[in-house]
Each structure stands twice: as structure tokens, then as C-alpha cells.
Amino acid sequence: MTSTVPASLFRADGRSALQAVFLDMDGTLVDTEGFWWDAEVEVFADLGHRLDVAWKEIVVGGPMTRSAGYLIEATGADITLEELTVLLNEKFEQRIGRGVPLMPGAERLLAELARHNIPTALVSASHRRIIDRVLHSLGRDRFALTVAGDEVGRTKPHPEPYLTAAHGVGADPALCAVIEDTATGVASAEAAGCRVVAVPSVAPIAPSAGRVVVRSLEEVDVPFLRTLIASPGSSTPAPTGRI
């Protein structure tokens, strides 16, 4: 889809301000990263294999093909990638069918973005069938666009998902803020040219140029997100009070 950016998102002097905000789903807006790991543990137990908890940090936040492929290789399980993907999605759907908890600050942030009329997109490596189930908890009407991992040619950490979101809302990626919880998602957003707020859920993420790391979505609001976006030809001031 394509849309125009409201004039209210530009400063009086005509210089571009924050045009859109893109958010990851699992581990960022909803507390489901543990659900995926539990599903993986259960599926591999059924196959006669026990997963090492140290692998959790390796597979978290990655696309299904990468995570599933790694676990097949690590365990030597006699199953194809396609077969495992089906089993993992089925187990995960069973778990989210019992309800999906939102991350602290997620409800407030989504409501604030809506009040400020800021185009917001959900960008996830999860498949469409999973996203549609989770949207029952998040609220489909809160997003101008949703991008699923099985709807792009190359998913995270490739920049395509975030470039797709920017194109879909008619925004310049450099004037968009992204909120992510994993290194894989951060790499995708940064490769697309977006400014990133990292909220680590399982594995740590280090701050770097153009990236701010916070403890929780409760530290993120619209004024903070606006500080991430620089005027053309200027540098972005480093936000204070965050780690």
C-alpha cells in the first residue's frame, strides 16, 4: 500500500521530521520470544532431542528458516526444514491461542502514536498466519501496514522488510524510527537506513552510532522518537538518560 505523509509531520520551516515508526512484534510489542523457544523445545522433544538452553540466544529473533535450520543441524534431527517449520508454527499458534501478553509500555506507546497521527507499521519475521493471530491482541487498526516474514523475498537481517514498510507508508527510511529487540532486527533496520531504538529481550545489544538502547518501551515516547531524526545536513543529538 502507499500513503501520503500528513503535513503535521513536518516542522514549520519545512524540514522533515519523524515520518513513521516501525515496530517489531515478538519480544518487542508482545512477550512471545519465550513462546517460540518453548515450542522449539517441545517439538524437538517429540523428535527425541533435547535443546541446549545456550542455543536460545542464537535462534532468538531470527527468521524461521535460519532458526529451524540451525536447530536441525545442531541436533541432527531427521526432519526437513519445511516439515519443522509447519510443526513450529502449529505449536506456537496453540500457545498464542491462549492469549498474548503485551510488553510493558506497549499499550501506552501504540495509543500515543495514534494520538499524534504518526504512521505506524508492524514489521515481523513471523509468518502472516501468526501475525494475524497476534493482531487480535495488539489491535489491527493501530497499524497502517503490517509486513510478514513470508511476504518478502528476503527477511531480517536483510533490509527488505523495513524498506517495504517505508515504501508502504510513503516515508523516507532515514526519517523513520524503528523499535527492535534483537540484533537481527536491528541489523535489518539499520541496513534500511532507519534510526533504531533497541529494547533487548533475550540477548544484549550494544549502543552505536544511530542506535539507542533502552531497558523498556516505558522509556520510549513520541518526543523521544522525534529526537532520533536529524534535519538534513545536521547530526542527531544523543538522547540522555538512557543506556
Short mmCIF file of C-alpha atoms in Angstrom, two decimals:
data_model
loop_
_atom_site.label_atom_id
_atom_site.label_comp_id
_atom_site.label_asym_id
_atom_site.label_seq_id
_atom_site.Cartn_x
_atom_site.Cartn_y
_atom_site.Cartn_z
CA MET A 1 0.00 0.00 0.00
CA THR A 2 1.03 3.62 -0.48
CA SER A 3 0.02 6.64 1.51
CA THR A 4 0.98 10.30 1.81
CA VAL A 5 2.68 11.62 4.94
CA PRO A 6 0.47 14.16 6.80
CA ALA A 7 1.71 17.76 6.70
CA SER A 8 1.63 17.78 10.52
CA LEU A 9 4.73 15.60 10.49
CA PHE A 10 6.82 18.44 9.09
CA ARG A 11 8.22 21.40 11.03
CA ALA A 12 7.16 24.94 10.28
CA ASP A 13 10.45 25.61 8.46
CA GLY A 14 9.68 22.80 6.02
CA ARG A 15 12.45 20.47 7.16
CA SER A 16 11.45 16.85 7.55
CA ALA A 17 10.59 15.46 10.99
CA LEU A 18 9.67 11.96 12.12
CA GLN A 19 7.63 10.45 9.28
CA ALA A 20 6.81 6.98 10.57
CA VAL A 21 7.51 4.46 13.32
CA PHE A 22 8.04 0.75 12.62
CA LEU A 23 7.89 -1.87 15.36
CA ASP A 24 8.93 -5.49 15.57
CA MET A 25 6.39 -7.88 17.08
CA ASP A 26 7.81 -10.84 19.04
CA GLY A 27 9.75 -9.67 22.08
CA THR A 28 9.18 -6.01 21.25
CA LEU A 29 5.41 -5.47 21.43
CA VAL A 30 4.34 -8.87 22.71
CA ASP A 31 6.11 -11.13 25.19
CA THR A 32 6.34 -14.18 22.92
CA GLU A 33 10.05 -14.90 22.45
CA GLY A 34 9.74 -17.45 25.25
CA PHE A 35 6.73 -18.95 23.46
CA TRP A 36 8.87 -19.66 20.39
CA TRP A 37 11.59 -21.30 22.46
CA ASP A 38 9.05 -23.41 24.35
CA ALA A 39 7.57 -24.50 21.02
CA GLU A 40 11.02 -25.44 19.72
CA VAL A 41 11.82 -27.39 22.89
CA GLU A 42 8.53 -29.29 22.70
CA VAL A 43 8.81 -30.13 19.01
CA PHE A 44 12.37 -31.41 19.33
CA ALA A 45 11.46 -33.39 22.45
CA ASP A 46 8.81 -35.14 20.33
CA LEU A 47 11.58 -35.88 17.82
CA GLY A 48 13.76 -37.35 20.58
CA HIS A 49 16.16 -34.45 21.02
CA ARG A 50 16.88 -32.10 23.92
CA LEU A 51 17.77 -28.50 23.12
CA ASP A 52 20.66 -26.79 24.87
CA VAL A 53 19.43 -23.60 26.56
CA ALA A 54 22.56 -21.85 25.26
CA TRP A 55 21.07 -22.10 21.77
CA LYS A 56 18.22 -19.79 22.75
CA GLU A 57 20.31 -16.66 22.25
CA ILE A 58 21.43 -17.92 18.85
CA VAL A 59 17.96 -18.56 17.41
CA VAL A 60 16.01 -15.73 19.08
CA GLY A 61 14.72 -13.04 16.76
CA GLY A 62 15.84 -14.73 13.57
CA PRO A 63 13.74 -15.79 10.60
CA MET A 64 12.11 -19.19 10.90
CA THR A 65 14.30 -20.73 8.20
CA ARG A 66 17.52 -19.69 9.95
CA SER A 67 16.43 -20.71 13.46
CA ALA A 68 14.92 -24.03 12.37
CA GLY A 69 17.88 -24.81 10.12
CA TYR A 70 20.32 -24.17 12.96
CA LEU A 71 18.43 -26.47 15.34
CA ILE A 72 18.23 -29.26 12.77
CA GLU A 73 21.99 -29.06 12.25
CA ALA A 74 22.74 -28.76 15.98
CA THR A 75 20.62 -31.77 16.95
CA GLY A 76 20.97 -33.92 13.85
CA ALA A 77 17.20 -34.39 13.85
CA ASP A 78 15.79 -36.42 10.97
CA ILE A 79 13.35 -33.81 9.66
CA THR A 80 13.26 -31.41 6.74
CA LEU A 81 13.20 -27.65 7.14
CA GLU A 82 9.74 -27.49 5.59
CA GLU A 83 8.35 -30.15 7.95
CA LEU A 84 9.87 -28.49 11.00
CA THR A 85 8.52 -25.07 10.03
CA VAL A 86 4.98 -26.46 9.93
CA LEU A 87 5.34 -28.12 13.35
CA LEU A 88 6.82 -25.00 14.97
CA ASN A 89 4.10 -22.73 13.63
CA GLU A 90 1.42 -25.14 14.84
CA LYS A 91 2.90 -25.31 18.36
CA PHE A 92 3.30 -21.55 18.53
CA GLU A 93 -0.27 -20.96 17.37
CA GLN A 94 -1.51 -23.27 20.11
CA ARG A 95 0.32 -21.17 22.69
CA ILE A 96 -0.79 -17.75 21.45
CA GLY A 97 -4.33 -19.05 21.20
CA ARG A 98 -4.39 -18.92 24.99
CA GLY A 99 -3.57 -15.19 24.98
CA VAL A 100 -0.61 -12.97 24.20
CA PRO A 101 0.86 -10.71 26.92
CA LEU A 102 1.95 -7.25 25.80
CA MET A 103 5.37 -5.93 26.76
CA PRO A 104 5.44 -3.19 29.43
CA GLY A 105 4.75 0.16 27.79
CA ALA A 106 3.45 -1.30 24.50
CA GLU A 107 -0.20 -0.36 25.01
CA ARG A 108 0.67 3.21 26.04
CA LEU A 109 3.14 3.73 23.17
CA LEU A 110 0.75 2.49 20.48
CA ALA A 111 -2.00 4.74 21.83
CA GLU A 112 0.36 7.73 21.86
CA LEU A 113 1.48 7.13 18.27
CA ALA A 114 -2.17 7.05 17.22
CA ARG A 115 -2.95 10.31 19.06
CA HIS A 116 -0.08 12.01 17.23
CA ASN A 117 -1.27 10.62 13.88
CA ILE A 118 2.14 9.05 13.19
CA PRO A 119 2.01 6.29 10.56
CA THR A 120 2.90 3.05 12.31
CA ALA A 121 3.80 -0.32 10.81
CA LEU A 122 4.33 -3.76 12.31
CA VAL A 123 7.38 -5.45 10.73
CA SER A 124 7.96 -9.05 11.78
CA ALA A 125 9.91 -12.11 10.69
CA SER A 126 6.89 -14.20 11.75
CA HIS A 127 4.59 -15.59 9.09
CA ARG A 128 1.30 -13.91 8.16
CA ARG A 129 -0.81 -16.56 9.89
CA ILE A 130 0.99 -15.83 13.17
CA ILE A 131 0.81 -12.05 12.81
CA ASP A 132 -2.92 -12.18 12.14
CA ARG A 133 -3.46 -14.14 15.35
CA VAL A 134 -1.37 -11.74 17.42
CA LEU A 135 -3.15 -8.72 15.93
CA HIS A 136 -6.25 -9.80 17.86
CA SER A 137 -4.35 -8.77 21.00
CA LEU A 138 -2.49 -5.77 19.58
CA GLY A 139 -5.34 -4.26 17.57
CA ARG A 140 -5.18 -4.38 13.77
CA ASP A 141 -6.45 -0.80 13.42
CA ARG A 142 -3.35 0.55 15.16
CA PHE A 143 -1.16 -0.18 12.15
CA ALA A 144 -1.24 1.43 8.72
CA LEU A 145 0.66 -1.57 7.42
CA THR A 146 1.91 -4.97 8.57
CA VAL A 147 4.83 -6.80 6.93
CA ALA A 148 5.23 -10.55 7.47
CA GLY A 149 8.39 -12.60 7.03
CA ASP A 150 6.79 -14.85 4.42
CA GLU A 151 5.64 -11.87 2.33
CA VAL A 152 9.08 -10.52 1.44
CA GLY A 153 11.76 -12.05 -0.73
CA ARG A 154 14.42 -11.65 1.96
CA THR A 155 13.53 -11.30 5.61
CA LYS A 156 15.55 -9.90 8.53
CA PRO A 157 18.50 -9.22 8.77
CA HIS A 158 18.13 -8.11 5.14
CA PRO A 159 16.79 -4.51 4.86
CA GLU A 160 13.88 -5.51 2.60
CA PRO A 161 11.23 -5.72 5.38
CA TYR A 162 11.87 -2.16 6.56
CA LEU A 163 12.29 -0.78 3.06
CA THR A 164 8.93 -2.38 2.24
CA ALA A 165 7.33 -0.69 5.26
CA ALA A 166 8.78 2.71 4.37
CA HIS A 167 7.55 2.42 0.80
CA GLY A 168 4.16 1.28 2.01
CA VAL A 169 3.56 4.39 4.12
CA GLY A 170 5.27 6.74 1.67
CA ALA A 171 8.14 7.64 4.01
CA ASP A 172 11.89 8.18 3.70
CA PRO A 173 13.62 5.36 5.66
CA ALA A 174 16.12 7.88 7.05
CA LEU A 175 13.21 9.75 8.65
CA CYS A 176 11.69 6.65 10.23
CA ALA A 177 12.30 5.25 13.71
CA VAL A 178 12.40 1.51 14.30
CA ILE A 179 11.96 -0.30 17.61
CA GLU A 180 13.53 -3.76 17.78
CA ASP A 181 14.53 -6.28 20.45
CA THR A 182 17.13 -8.45 18.67
CA ALA A 183 20.42 -7.96 16.87
CA THR A 184 18.90 -9.50 13.74
CA GLY A 185 16.09 -6.95 13.65
CA VAL A 186 18.44 -4.07 14.46
CA ALA A 187 20.71 -5.09 11.57
CA SER A 188 17.73 -5.13 9.20
CA ALA A 189 16.53 -1.68 10.23
CA GLU A 190 19.97 -0.11 10.14
CA ALA A 191 20.71 -1.61 6.72
CA ALA A 192 17.49 0.06 5.52
CA GLY A 193 18.80 3.41 6.77
CA CYS A 194 16.36 3.82 9.67
CA ARG A 195 17.14 5.15 13.15
CA VAL A 196 16.87 2.40 15.75
CA VAL A 197 15.76 2.05 19.34
CA ALA A 198 16.85 -1.33 20.68
CA VAL A 199 14.95 -2.87 23.59
CA PRO A 200 16.84 -6.16 24.17
CA SER A 201 14.59 -9.06 25.18
CA VAL A 202 16.95 -12.04 25.44
CA ALA A 203 20.45 -11.22 24.19
CA PRO A 204 22.21 -7.90 24.89
CA ILE A 205 22.57 -5.24 22.18
CA ALA A 206 25.28 -2.59 22.36
CA PRO A 207 24.61 1.09 21.61
CA SER A 208 26.26 2.50 18.48
CA ALA A 209 26.04 5.44 16.09
CA GLY A 210 22.42 5.97 15.07
CA ARG A 211 21.19 3.46 17.66
CA VAL A 212 19.91 3.94 21.20
CA VAL A 213 19.47 1.08 23.68
CA VAL A 214 16.78 1.30 26.36
CA ARG A 215 15.59 -1.09 29.05
CA SER A 216 11.88 -1.00 28.24
CA LEU A 217 9.25 0.54 25.98
CA GLU A 218 8.25 2.50 29.05
CA GLU A 219 11.28 4.71 28.30
CA VAL A 220 10.05 5.45 24.77
CA ASP A 221 7.56 8.15 23.79
CA VAL A 222 6.88 10.36 20.76
CA PRO A 223 9.10 13.31 21.86
CA PHE A 224 11.97 10.85 22.37
CA LEU A 225 11.44 9.28 18.94
CA ARG A 226 11.43 12.71 17.32
CA THR A 227 14.90 13.43 18.75
CA LEU A 228 16.28 10.49 16.75
CA ILE A 229 15.52 12.12 13.43
CA ALA A 230 18.04 14.69 12.25
CA SER A 231 17.34 17.63 9.98
CA PRO A 232 19.01 17.32 6.57
CA GLY A 233 22.68 18.16 6.89
CA SER A 234 22.74 18.05 10.67
CA SER A 235 23.59 15.42 13.25
CA THR A 236 21.16 13.81 15.65
CA PRO A 237 21.70 14.84 19.28
CA ALA A 238 22.36 11.89 21.54
CA PRO A 239 19.38 11.27 23.86
CA THR A 240 20.27 11.45 27.52
CA GLY A 241 19.19 9.39 30.48
CA ARG A 242 19.22 6.06 28.62
CA ILE A 243 21.70 3.25 28.39
#
